[in-house]
Coordinates of C-alpha atoms in Angstrom, one line a residue:
M1 CA -0.1 0.0 -0.1
K2 CA 1.3 3.4 -0.9
S3 CA 1.9 6.0 1.7
P4 CA -0.6 8.9 1.8
L5 CA 2.1 11.2 3.0
P6 CA 3.0 12.7 -0.5
L7 CA -0.7 13.3 -1.1
L8 CA -1.0 15.1 2.1
I9 CA 2.0 17.3 1.4
A10 CA 0.4 18.0 -1.9
L11 CA -2.9 19.0 -0.5
T12 CA -1.1 21.2 2.0
L13 CA 0.9 22.8 -0.4
S14 CA -2.2 23.5 -2.5
A15 CA -4.2 24.8 0.1
T16 CA -1.2 27.1 1.1
A17 CA -0.9 28.3 -2.6
A18 CA -4.5 29.2 -2.6
A19 CA -4.1 31.3 0.4
E20 CA -1.1 33.0 -0.9
A21 CA -1.4 36.6 -1.8
P22 CA -1.5 37.3 -5.7
A23 CA 2.0 38.0 -7.3
S24 CA 1.0 41.6 -8.2
P25 CA -1.9 42.7 -6.1
P26 CA -4.3 45.7 -7.1
A27 CA -3.8 48.9 -5.6
V28 CA -6.8 49.9 -3.3
F29 CA -8.2 53.4 -2.7
A30 CA -11.4 54.2 -0.9
L31 CA -13.8 57.2 -0.2
V32 CA -15.5 56.9 3.0
V33 CA -18.6 59.3 3.6
S34 CA -20.8 59.3 6.6
N35 CA -23.3 61.8 7.9
N36 CA -25.3 62.0 11.2
R37 CA -27.5 64.7 9.9
G38 CA -29.5 64.9 6.7
F39 CA -29.6 68.2 4.9
A40 CA -33.6 68.3 4.7
P41 CA -35.2 70.0 7.7
G42 CA -36.9 67.9 10.2
R43 CA -34.7 64.6 9.5
S44 CA -33.8 62.8 12.7
V45 CA -30.0 62.8 13.8
L46 CA -28.3 59.7 13.9
Q47 CA -25.9 58.7 16.6
Y48 CA -23.3 56.3 15.1
A49 CA -22.8 57.2 11.4
D50 CA -19.6 59.2 12.1
D51 CA -18.4 56.1 14.3
D52 CA -19.3 53.8 11.2
G53 CA -17.2 56.1 9.0
A54 CA -14.2 56.1 11.4
K55 CA -14.5 52.3 11.7
Y56 CA -14.8 51.9 7.9
H57 CA -11.5 54.3 7.6
D58 CA -9.4 51.9 9.9
V59 CA -10.6 48.7 8.0
F60 CA -9.8 50.2 4.5
S61 CA -6.8 51.8 5.7
M62 CA -5.2 48.1 6.2
L63 CA -6.4 47.2 2.7
A64 CA -5.4 50.3 0.8
E65 CA -2.3 52.2 -0.3
P66 CA -0.8 54.5 2.3
G67 CA -2.9 57.6 2.4
G68 CA -5.2 55.9 -0.1
V69 CA -8.4 56.3 2.2
V70 CA -10.4 59.6 2.3
L71 CA -12.8 60.1 5.2
L72 CA -15.7 62.6 4.8
T73 CA -17.4 63.0 8.3
E74 CA -18.1 65.2 11.1
L75 CA -17.0 63.6 14.2
D76 CA -19.0 64.2 17.4
A77 CA -17.2 64.7 20.9
D78 CA -17.7 61.0 21.6
T79 CA -16.1 59.7 18.5
R80 CA -13.2 62.3 18.7
R81 CA -12.2 60.7 21.9
L82 CA -12.3 57.2 20.4
F83 CA -10.7 58.2 17.0
P84 CA -8.2 60.8 18.0
A85 CA -5.9 60.2 15.0
L86 CA -9.0 60.9 12.6
V87 CA -9.7 64.4 14.0
P88 CA -7.0 66.4 11.7
V89 CA -7.8 64.1 8.5
A90 CA -11.6 64.0 8.6
R91 CA -13.4 66.5 6.5
P92 CA -17.3 67.6 6.5
P93 CA -19.3 65.4 4.3
T94 CA -20.3 68.3 1.8
S95 CA -20.7 68.1 -2.0
G96 CA -17.6 70.1 -2.4
N97 CA -15.5 67.8 -0.5
V98 CA -16.8 64.8 -2.2
A99 CA -15.7 66.5 -5.5
E100 CA -12.3 67.4 -4.3
A101 CA -11.7 63.8 -2.9
A102 CA -12.8 62.4 -6.4
R103 CA -10.3 64.6 -7.9
S104 CA -7.4 63.9 -5.8
L105 CA -8.4 60.0 -5.8
A106 CA -8.6 60.0 -9.5
E107 CA -5.1 61.4 -9.9
R108 CA -3.5 58.8 -7.8
I109 CA -5.7 55.9 -9.4
A110 CA -4.5 57.2 -12.9
E111 CA -0.8 57.2 -11.7
A112 CA -1.2 53.4 -10.4
K113 CA -2.8 52.5 -13.7
R114 CA 0.0 54.0 -15.7
S115 CA 2.7 51.9 -13.6
G116 CA 0.7 48.9 -14.9
R117 CA -1.2 47.9 -11.7
E118 CA -5.1 47.3 -11.5
V119 CA -7.1 49.4 -9.1
D120 CA -10.0 48.6 -6.8
F121 CA -12.0 51.8 -5.7
Y122 CA -14.4 51.5 -2.7
F123 CA -17.0 54.2 -2.2
V124 CA -18.8 53.7 1.2
F125 CA -21.7 55.6 2.6
A126 CA -23.4 55.4 6.0
G127 CA -26.1 57.9 6.8
H128 CA -29.6 59.0 5.7
G129 CA -31.1 58.3 2.3
D130 CA -34.4 59.0 0.6
V131 CA -36.4 58.6 -2.7
D132 CA -37.9 61.4 -4.5
Q133 CA -40.2 60.4 -7.5
G134 CA -38.5 57.1 -7.7
R135 CA -34.9 58.3 -7.7
G136 CA -33.0 57.4 -4.6
F137 CA -30.5 59.8 -3.0
L138 CA -27.9 60.0 -0.1
E139 CA -28.1 63.2 2.1
L140 CA -24.7 64.9 2.3
A141 CA -24.5 67.8 4.8
D142 CA -25.5 70.3 2.1
R143 CA -27.5 68.5 -0.5
P144 CA -28.5 65.2 -2.0
F145 CA -26.1 62.8 -3.7
D146 CA -28.2 60.9 -6.4
A147 CA -27.5 58.2 -9.0
D148 CA -26.3 60.7 -11.6
D149 CA -23.6 62.2 -9.0
L150 CA -22.4 58.6 -8.0
Q151 CA -22.1 57.8 -11.7
A152 CA -20.0 60.8 -12.4
L153 CA -17.8 60.1 -9.4
L154 CA -17.2 56.4 -10.6
R155 CA -16.4 57.6 -14.0
Q156 CA -14.2 60.2 -13.0
V157 CA -12.0 57.9 -10.6
D158 CA -11.9 55.4 -13.4
A159 CA -10.8 52.2 -11.6
T160 CA -10.4 48.9 -12.9
R161 CA -13.0 47.8 -10.6
A162 CA -15.2 49.8 -8.3
H163 CA -17.3 48.9 -5.3
V164 CA -20.2 50.7 -3.8
I165 CA -21.2 50.0 -0.2
L166 CA -24.2 51.9 0.8
D167 CA -25.9 51.7 4.4
S168 CA -28.9 54.1 4.0
C169 CA -32.8 53.9 3.4
N170 CA -33.5 53.4 0.0
S171 CA -30.1 52.7 -1.2
F172 CA -31.6 50.6 -3.9
F173 CA -32.7 53.3 -5.9
V174 CA -29.6 55.3 -5.5
V175 CA -28.0 52.6 -7.9
S176 CA -30.9 51.7 -9.9
P177 CA -32.8 55.2 -10.2
R178 CA -36.3 54.6 -11.4
K179 CA -38.7 52.0 -10.5
A180 CA -39.1 50.1 -13.8
G181 CA -42.4 50.7 -15.6
G182 CA -43.5 53.2 -13.1
R183 CA -43.9 50.2 -10.5
R184 CA -43.7 51.2 -6.8
Y185 CA -41.3 48.3 -6.4
A186 CA -38.3 46.9 -8.2
T187 CA -36.7 43.6 -8.7
P188 CA -33.0 42.4 -8.8
A189 CA -33.4 41.8 -12.7
D190 CA -34.1 45.6 -12.6
M191 CA -31.0 46.4 -10.7
T192 CA -29.0 43.9 -12.7
Q193 CA -29.8 45.1 -16.1
H194 CA -29.6 48.8 -15.3
L195 CA -26.2 48.5 -13.5
A196 CA -24.5 46.5 -16.2
R197 CA -25.7 48.7 -18.9
R198 CA -24.4 51.8 -17.3
L199 CA -21.3 50.7 -15.2
P200 CA -20.4 47.0 -16.0
A201 CA -17.1 47.4 -14.0
V202 CA -19.0 48.3 -10.7
G203 CA -20.2 46.1 -7.9
V204 CA -22.7 47.1 -5.3
L205 CA -23.5 45.9 -1.7
L206 CA -26.6 47.6 -0.1
S207 CA -29.0 47.7 2.8
T208 CA -32.2 47.9 0.9
S209 CA -34.7 49.0 3.8
A210 CA -37.6 51.3 2.3
E211 CA -38.5 52.7 5.6
A212 CA -37.5 56.2 7.0
E213 CA -35.2 54.8 9.8
V214 CA -31.8 53.6 9.6
Y215 CA -31.2 51.1 12.5
E216 CA -28.5 51.7 15.1
W217 CA -27.6 49.7 18.2
S218 CA -25.9 51.5 21.2
E219 CA -24.2 48.4 22.3
L220 CA -22.5 48.1 18.6
Q221 CA -21.9 51.9 18.7
S222 CA -22.8 51.4 15.0
G223 CA -25.5 50.7 12.4
V224 CA -26.4 47.3 12.3
F225 CA -25.7 46.6 8.4
S226 CA -22.3 48.5 8.8
H227 CA -21.1 46.4 11.7
V228 CA -22.2 43.1 10.1
V229 CA -20.5 44.1 6.7
R230 CA -17.3 45.2 8.5
A231 CA -17.0 41.8 10.3
G232 CA -17.4 40.3 6.8
L233 CA -14.7 42.2 5.3
M234 CA -12.2 41.5 7.9
G235 CA -12.6 37.6 7.0
A236 CA -15.8 36.4 9.1
A237 CA -17.6 35.9 5.6
D238 CA -14.7 34.0 4.0
A239 CA -16.8 30.6 4.1
D240 CA -14.2 28.6 2.1
A241 CA -11.0 30.0 3.9
D242 CA -9.4 31.1 0.6
G243 CA -8.6 34.5 1.6
R244 CA -11.0 36.3 -0.5
V245 CA -14.5 37.4 0.5
T246 CA -17.0 37.4 -2.4
Y247 CA -20.2 39.3 -2.9
A248 CA -22.2 36.1 -2.6
E249 CA -20.3 35.2 0.7
L250 CA -21.0 38.5 2.2
E251 CA -24.6 38.7 1.2
A252 CA -25.1 35.3 2.8
F253 CA -23.1 36.2 6.0
A254 CA -25.1 39.2 6.7
S255 CA -28.5 37.5 5.8
V256 CA -27.6 34.4 8.1
A257 CA -26.3 36.8 10.9
A258 CA -29.6 38.5 11.2
Q259 CA -32.1 35.7 10.3
E260 CA -32.9 35.0 13.9
I261 CA -33.8 38.7 14.7
P262 CA -37.7 38.6 15.3
N263 CA -38.5 41.9 14.2
P264 CA -38.2 42.0 10.3
L265 CA -37.7 46.0 10.6
F266 CA -34.3 45.1 12.4
R267 CA -33.0 42.8 9.7
P268 CA -31.0 44.2 7.0
R269 CA -32.2 43.4 3.7
I270 CA -29.2 42.9 1.4
F271 CA -28.6 43.4 -2.2
A272 CA -25.2 42.0 -3.5
L273 CA -23.9 42.0 -7.1
G274 CA -20.1 42.0 -8.1
P275 CA -18.5 43.7 -11.2
G276 CA -19.5 42.2 -14.3
R277 CA -22.7 40.9 -12.8
S278 CA -21.1 38.3 -10.9
A279 CA -22.1 37.2 -7.5
Q280 CA -18.9 35.2 -7.2
A281 CA -16.6 38.4 -7.9
P282 CA -14.2 39.2 -4.9
L283 CA -15.3 42.0 -2.8
V284 CA -12.1 42.2 -0.8
D285 CA -8.9 40.0 -1.2
L286 CA -7.3 39.7 2.1
R287 CA -4.3 37.7 1.0
A288 CA -2.3 40.9 0.0
V289 CA -2.9 42.5 3.4
R290 CA 0.6 42.9 5.0
S291 CA 0.1 45.2 7.8
A292 CA -2.8 43.5 9.4
V293 CA -2.8 41.4 12.4
T294 CA -4.0 37.7 11.5
L295 CA -6.1 36.1 14.2
T296 CA -6.7 32.4 13.4
V297 CA -9.5 30.5 15.2
D298 CA -9.3 26.7 15.2
A299 CA -11.5 24.5 12.8
P300 CA -13.0 21.7 15.2
P301 CA -15.5 23.5 17.5
A302 CA -18.4 25.9 16.6
V303 CA -17.9 29.2 18.4
R304 CA -19.5 32.6 18.7
L305 CA -17.2 35.3 19.3
T306 CA -17.2 39.2 20.0
L307 CA -13.9 41.2 19.3
R308 CA -13.5 44.5 21.3
D309 CA -10.5 46.8 21.3
S310 CA -8.5 48.1 24.3
Q311 CA -11.2 50.9 24.7
G312 CA -14.2 48.3 24.7
L313 CA -15.3 49.4 21.4
R314 CA -16.9 46.5 19.5
W315 CA -15.5 45.5 16.1
V316 CA -16.5 42.1 15.1
D317 CA -19.2 39.4 15.9
L318 CA -19.1 36.2 14.3
H319 CA -20.5 32.7 14.7
K320 CA -18.1 30.1 13.0
E321 CA -19.3 26.6 11.7
A322 CA -17.7 23.6 13.3
G323 CA -15.0 22.0 11.3
V324 CA -14.1 25.3 9.5
P325 CA -10.9 27.4 10.1
L326 CA -11.2 31.1 10.3
A327 CA -8.7 33.8 9.7
L328 CA -9.5 37.3 10.5
R329 CA -7.4 40.2 9.4
L330 CA -7.6 43.2 12.0
P331 CA -6.1 46.6 11.8
P332 CA -3.2 46.9 13.9
G333 CA -4.8 49.6 16.3
V334 CA -7.7 47.3 16.7
A335 CA -5.5 44.2 17.5
R336 CA -3.6 45.8 20.1
G337 CA -5.0 45.1 23.5
L338 CA -7.9 43.2 21.8
E339 CA -10.3 41.2 24.0
V340 CA -12.2 38.3 22.4
E341 CA -15.3 37.2 24.2
R342 CA -17.3 34.1 23.9
P343 CA -20.8 35.4 24.9
D344 CA -22.4 32.3 26.1
G345 CA -24.3 33.7 29.0
A346 CA -23.0 33.0 32.5
D347 CA -20.4 30.6 31.1
G348 CA -18.8 33.2 28.8
V349 CA -15.0 33.1 28.4
R350 CA -12.8 35.9 27.3
W351 CA -9.2 36.0 25.8
S352 CA -7.0 39.1 26.2
L353 CA -4.4 39.3 23.5
G354 CA -2.2 42.0 24.9
E355 CA 0.4 43.6 22.7
V356 CA 0.3 42.3 19.0
P357 CA 2.9 43.9 16.4
P358 CA 1.5 44.6 13.1
G359 CA 1.8 41.9 10.6
A360 CA 1.8 39.2 13.3
A361 CA -0.3 36.0 13.0
V362 CA -1.5 34.7 16.2
E363 CA -4.0 31.7 17.1
L364 CA -6.8 32.2 19.5
A365 CA -6.0 28.8 21.0
S366 CA -2.5 30.0 22.1
F367 CA -4.0 32.7 24.7
T368 CA -5.3 31.8 28.2
P369 CA -8.9 32.4 28.6
A370 CA -10.6 33.8 31.6
S371 CA -14.4 33.9 32.5
A372 CA -16.6 36.9 31.1
P373 CA -19.2 38.6 32.8
P374 CA -22.7 37.7 31.4
A375 CA -24.2 40.0 28.8
S376 CA -26.6 42.6 30.2
R377 CA -30.3 42.7 29.1
G378 CA -32.5 45.5 27.8
V379 CA -35.1 46.8 25.6
Q380 CA -32.9 45.9 22.6
D381 CA -32.4 42.2 23.8
Q382 CA -33.9 40.7 20.5
L383 CA -30.8 42.5 18.5
R384 CA -28.8 40.1 20.4
Q385 CA -30.0 37.4 18.0
L386 CA -27.6 38.7 15.6
F387 CA -25.0 36.0 14.8
A388 CA -27.1 33.4 16.6
T389 CA -26.7 30.9 13.5
P390 CA -23.4 29.5 12.6
F391 CA -21.8 30.6 9.3
G392 CA -19.6 28.7 7.0
P393 CA -19.8 26.5 3.9
Q394 CA -22.9 24.7 4.9
A395 CA -24.9 27.9 5.9
L396 CA -23.6 29.4 2.6
A397 CA -24.9 26.3 0.5
A398 CA -28.1 26.4 2.5
F399 CA -28.7 30.1 1.8
E400 CA -28.1 29.8 -1.8
Q401 CA -30.2 26.9 -2.1
A402 CA -33.1 28.6 -0.2
R403 CA -32.7 31.9 -2.4
S404 CA -32.8 29.8 -5.7
A405 CA -35.9 28.1 -4.6
S406 CA -37.7 31.5 -3.6
P407 CA -39.2 34.1 -5.7
P408 CA -36.8 37.1 -6.4
P409 CA -37.1 39.8 -3.5
M410 CA -39.0 42.9 -4.2
Y411 CA -37.3 46.2 -3.0
G412 CA -38.8 49.7 -2.4
I413 CA -41.7 48.2 -0.3
S414 CA -42.4 50.1 2.9
L415 CA -44.9 49.7 5.9
A416 CA -46.6 52.8 4.6
D417 CA -47.0 51.1 1.3
R418 CA -48.5 48.1 2.8
E419 CA -51.1 50.4 4.7
R420 CA -51.8 52.0 1.3
M421 CA -52.1 48.9 -0.4
R422 CA -54.6 47.8 2.3
Q423 CA -56.8 50.7 1.8
L424 CA -56.7 50.4 -1.8
V425 CA -57.7 46.8 -1.8
E426 CA -60.5 47.4 0.6
T427 CA -61.7 50.3 -1.3
F428 CA -61.4 48.4 -4.6
S429 CA -63.5 45.5 -3.3
A430 CA -66.4 47.7 -2.1
V431 CA -66.5 49.7 -5.2
E432 CA -66.2 46.8 -7.7
L433 CA -69.0 44.9 -5.5
D434 CA -71.2 48.1 -6.0
K435 CA -70.4 48.6 -9.7
R436 CA -71.0 45.0 -10.4
R437 CA -74.8 45.4 -8.9
T438 CA -75.2 48.2 -11.2
Q439 CA -73.6 46.5 -14.2
S440 CA -75.8 43.5 -13.7
I441 CA -78.8 45.7 -14.0
L442 CA -77.5 47.2 -17.2
F443 CA -76.4 43.8 -18.5
G444 CA -80.0 42.6 -17.8
A445 CA -81.5 45.7 -19.7
S446 CA -79.1 45.3 -22.6
L447 CA -80.2 41.7 -22.9
A448 CA -83.6 42.1 -22.5
S449 CA -83.7 45.2 -24.9
T450 CA -81.9 43.0 -27.6
V451 CA -84.4 40.0 -27.0
G452 CA -87.2 42.5 -27.3
S453 CA -86.0 44.0 -30.4
G454 CA -85.6 40.6 -32.3
A455 CA -88.8 39.2 -30.8
V456 CA -91.0 42.3 -32.0
L457 CA -89.4 42.0 -35.5
I458 CA -89.9 38.0 -35.6
G459 CA -93.4 38.7 -34.7
Q460 CA -94.3 40.8 -37.6
G461 CA -95.1 37.8 -39.7
D462 CA -93.5 38.7 -43.2
L463 CA -90.2 37.0 -44.1
Q464 CA -88.1 40.1 -44.4
S465 CA -89.1 41.1 -40.7
Q466 CA -88.4 37.7 -39.3
A467 CA -85.0 37.6 -41.2
E468 CA -84.1 41.0 -39.6
G469 CA -85.5 39.8 -36.2
I470 CA -83.5 36.6 -36.0
A471 CA -80.3 38.4 -37.4
T472 CA -80.7 41.2 -34.6
L473 CA -81.6 38.5 -31.7
G474 CA -78.4 36.4 -32.8
V475 CA -76.2 39.3 -33.0
G476 CA -77.5 40.6 -29.7
L477 CA -77.2 37.2 -28.1
I478 CA -73.5 36.9 -29.2
F479 CA -72.8 40.5 -28.0
S480 CA -74.4 39.4 -24.6
G481 CA -72.4 36.1 -24.5
V482 CA -69.2 38.0 -25.0
D483 CA -70.0 40.6 -22.2
F484 CA -71.0 37.7 -19.8
L485 CA -67.7 35.8 -20.5
Q486 CA -65.6 39.1 -19.9
Q487 CA -67.4 39.5 -16.5
V488 CA -66.7 35.8 -15.5
R489 CA -62.9 36.3 -16.4
R490 CA -62.5 39.4 -14.4
E491 CA -60.5 39.6 -11.4
D492 CA -62.6 38.8 -8.1
P493 CA -62.2 41.7 -5.9
Q494 CA -63.5 39.9 -2.7
A495 CA -61.0 37.0 -3.3
L496 CA -58.1 39.5 -4.0
L497 CA -59.0 41.2 -0.7
E498 CA -59.1 38.0 1.3
E499 CA -55.8 36.7 -0.1
F500 CA -54.2 40.2 0.8
R501 CA -55.3 40.0 4.4
A502 CA -54.1 36.2 4.7
S503 CA -50.6 37.2 3.3
N504 CA -50.4 40.2 5.5
A505 CA -51.2 38.0 8.6
D506 CA -48.5 35.4 7.7
P507 CA -45.2 36.6 9.1
S508 CA -43.5 33.9 6.9
V509 CA -44.6 35.7 3.6
D510 CA -42.3 38.4 2.4
P511 CA -44.5 41.6 2.4
G512 CA -42.9 42.6 -0.9
H513 CA -44.1 39.7 -2.7
T514 CA -47.5 40.4 -1.6
I515 CA -47.5 43.9 -2.7
A516 CA -45.9 43.0 -5.8
R517 CA -48.6 40.2 -6.5
V518 CA -51.4 42.5 -5.7
D519 CA -49.8 45.2 -7.6
Y520 CA -49.6 43.0 -10.9
R521 CA -53.3 41.6 -10.3
L522 CA -54.6 45.3 -10.0
N523 CA -52.8 46.4 -13.1
R524 CA -54.2 43.2 -14.8
F525 CA -57.6 44.2 -13.7
L526 CA -56.9 47.9 -15.0
A527 CA -55.9 46.3 -18.5
Q528 CA -59.1 43.9 -18.4
E529 CA -61.3 47.0 -17.5
R530 CA -59.8 49.1 -20.5
K531 CA -60.2 46.2 -22.9
V532 CA -63.9 45.6 -21.5
R533 CA -64.7 49.2 -22.0
R534 CA -63.3 49.2 -25.4
Q535 CA -65.6 46.2 -26.4
L536 CA -68.7 47.6 -24.6
A537 CA -68.2 50.9 -26.7
T538 CA -67.8 48.9 -29.9
I539 CA -70.9 46.8 -29.1
G540 CA -72.8 50.0 -28.1
W541 CA -71.9 51.9 -31.2
L542 CA -72.8 48.8 -33.3
C543 CA -76.1 48.6 -31.5
M544 CA -76.8 52.2 -32.3
G545 CA -75.9 51.7 -35.8
S546 CA -78.3 48.8 -36.0
A547 CA -80.8 51.1 -34.4
V548 CA -80.2 53.9 -37.1
M549 CA -80.4 51.2 -39.9
I550 CA -83.5 49.7 -38.6
L551 CA -85.2 52.9 -38.2
G552 CA -84.1 54.0 -41.7
L553 CA -85.7 50.9 -43.0
A554 CA -88.9 51.7 -41.1
E555 CA -89.0 55.2 -42.6
V556 CA -88.4 53.8 -46.0
D557 CA -91.5 51.2 -45.5
R558 CA -93.6 54.3 -44.3
F559 CA -93.0 56.3 -47.4
T560 CA -93.6 53.2 -49.6
G561 CA -97.1 52.6 -48.1
V562 CA -96.2 49.6 -45.8
N563 CA -98.8 48.7 -43.3
R564 CA -98.8 51.3 -40.3
R565 CA -98.6 48.7 -37.7
E566 CA -95.5 46.9 -39.1
V567 CA -93.8 50.3 -39.5
V568 CA -94.5 51.1 -35.8
E569 CA -93.2 47.8 -34.7
T570 CA -90.1 48.3 -36.7
E571 CA -89.7 51.5 -35.1
I572 CA -90.1 50.1 -31.8
A573 CA -87.4 47.5 -32.5
A574 CA -85.2 50.3 -33.4
L575 CA -85.7 52.0 -30.2
L576 CA -85.3 48.9 -28.2
M577 CA -81.9 48.5 -30.2
A578 CA -81.1 52.1 -29.3
V579 CA -81.8 51.5 -25.6
S580 CA -79.4 48.3 -25.6
G581 CA -76.8 50.4 -27.5
T582 CA -77.3 53.2 -25.0
S583 CA -77.0 50.7 -22.0
Y584 CA -73.6 49.4 -23.4
L585 CA -72.3 53.0 -24.0
L586 CA -73.1 53.9 -20.4
R587 CA -71.5 50.9 -19.2
A588 CA -68.3 51.7 -21.1
E589 CA -68.3 55.1 -19.6
Y590 CA -69.1 53.9 -16.0
T591 CA -66.3 51.2 -16.0
E592 CA -63.7 53.9 -16.2
S593 CA -64.8 56.2 -13.3
A594 CA -63.9 54.4 -10.2
T595 CA -61.7 51.3 -10.7
E596 CA -59.2 52.8 -12.9
H597 CA -59.1 56.1 -10.9
L598 CA -58.1 53.9 -7.8
V599 CA -55.5 51.9 -9.5
R600 CA -54.0 55.1 -11.2
Q601 CA -53.9 56.9 -7.8
W602 CA -51.9 53.6 -6.4
N603 CA -49.4 53.9 -9.5
T604 CA -48.9 57.7 -9.2
D605 CA -49.1 57.9 -5.5
P606 CA -47.9 61.2 -4.1
D607 CA -45.9 59.4 -1.7
M608 CA -43.4 58.7 -4.6
R609 CA -42.5 62.4 -4.1
R610 CA -40.8 63.9 -0.9
L611 CA -43.8 64.7 1.4
P612 CA -43.3 68.2 3.1
R613 CA -41.5 68.2 6.3
V614 CA -42.0 70.8 8.9
A615 CA -39.4 71.7 11.6
V616 CA -38.4 74.0 14.3
V617 CA -34.8 74.8 14.3
P618 CA -33.3 76.6 17.1
S619 CA -31.5 79.8 16.6
S620 CA -30.0 82.8 18.3
G621 CA -32.6 84.7 19.9
G622 CA -35.3 82.2 19.0
A623 CA -36.3 79.7 16.3
V624 CA -36.8 79.3 12.8
L625 CA -40.0 77.4 11.3
T626 CA -38.8 75.6 8.3
V627 CA -41.1 73.7 5.8
G628 CA -39.5 71.5 2.9
G629 CA -40.5 69.0 0.4
A630 CA -42.5 68.7 -3.1
F631 CA -45.7 70.8 -3.1

């Protein structure tokens, strides 16, 4: 039997080679923008967007060229004490400073490309976002920053690959500016086609909440999405341990980390798509990081860890699957005096790493653990379900399988949309029921008039009148049959209302899917209404034309001396046919009035525009009342 040693050595060398840095790593540059305050009056003030900016700066500084990270934020007093080194380098997040940063970074990127290197550029934003008539924008300190601004910036820096990371409300519509076809929602296909057509070398990682709140957590001193993303960027999302974090891995990592949080509002909804429309494209390559401290966690046990720096600031949370090794790359300043805690309740364990030099590689198992105090509990206790589920290759495979078996997510749906949809469907159902009662009466009048007109002509006795009566009766019955079939095939408003209520009551159903499904069926109903109205109008005018023709024949008979009774009966038939035509024409006009108006109101809801905001802003010697929005 041959010894397995050569094979083992070969596998070890292969694994080592896979984890080695590329021969010529790309140059990395980053522009980090964070803003606690929106430019619009009345916007709530965030507490930790500046902290997120500072943490992103440190993470990308270990990846980037020396001085290759620009930070635009206004650090509050607490954040200045935590990050004193950033006080002289941080500048306000204004449009002018964004333009200046783009210009200076473009020069350095062009220089790196001239030397033959590829360049990865990262644009990171944490703060407020909003949507105006379907176009999303980020809020700088002085004005909105929308899709056109972002596109211009990315074209100006002209990197080999660009990566956009946005932690803001409605960020989906910053990258994909209009909800396709006027819909109130958008799909991943909309984003993929739009992004690939405009910026094929750009990847995006987004938190896609449509609500007006950015969810922060005081224990993290961070936004929930940004905290999870940074942990993934430092290696916690590297499911296959190859030293690279792909868009697909980080999307799965963030989704799995938050899946046990009970309240769906606190669970970040993620959209990830790499350059070239590839979910497998690398978001970060950690193999080329030289200055970072590498912390290795052993493969065998599943373990949940929290990493804090010497000031107690929380940097990384993770929950590693059993049997999978994990290597985290940490900024040297974070690793110095790092404490690693296993938050397992009263039996928690803590490791203190002490002084660790830059570029060092340390194993968690080499440090002596000590007992850790139990975690406190509070009103935000459900957020502690972050990272309750282990992440690794199995979790990644399960996430991708579940996503492939599920319908695509719908973005842009808010709680306000759900409430408006509920009101719309309830009103739609009530209006349709009333309208159908009226239409039933008009349908009966049309059918009775048509049958009566044919019967009158048939009852005249002569062959010509009988032929006319049979023709009138046949045509009328055909028209009525077509009308009846259209009524049967229409959307049942009561069934739609019950389905909507059932879906809303089921917490396992994505509300976006419910809204999109009802939106589709309402617009399908709208198309049916328009088609029916056209058919009713056509039938009505045909009936009116037949009535005129029959009346004309009656008048000809009158002048040619035909029996007066027959002439009167022919005129009565013409009148009945005119009544039938009038009934159809009235129905065609009535159909448009209520239902189409309701659906049109949904499709052009004024909430698609920014609503007016009123705020009182303190000023010297008093206050200023401000009103902003679209009127």
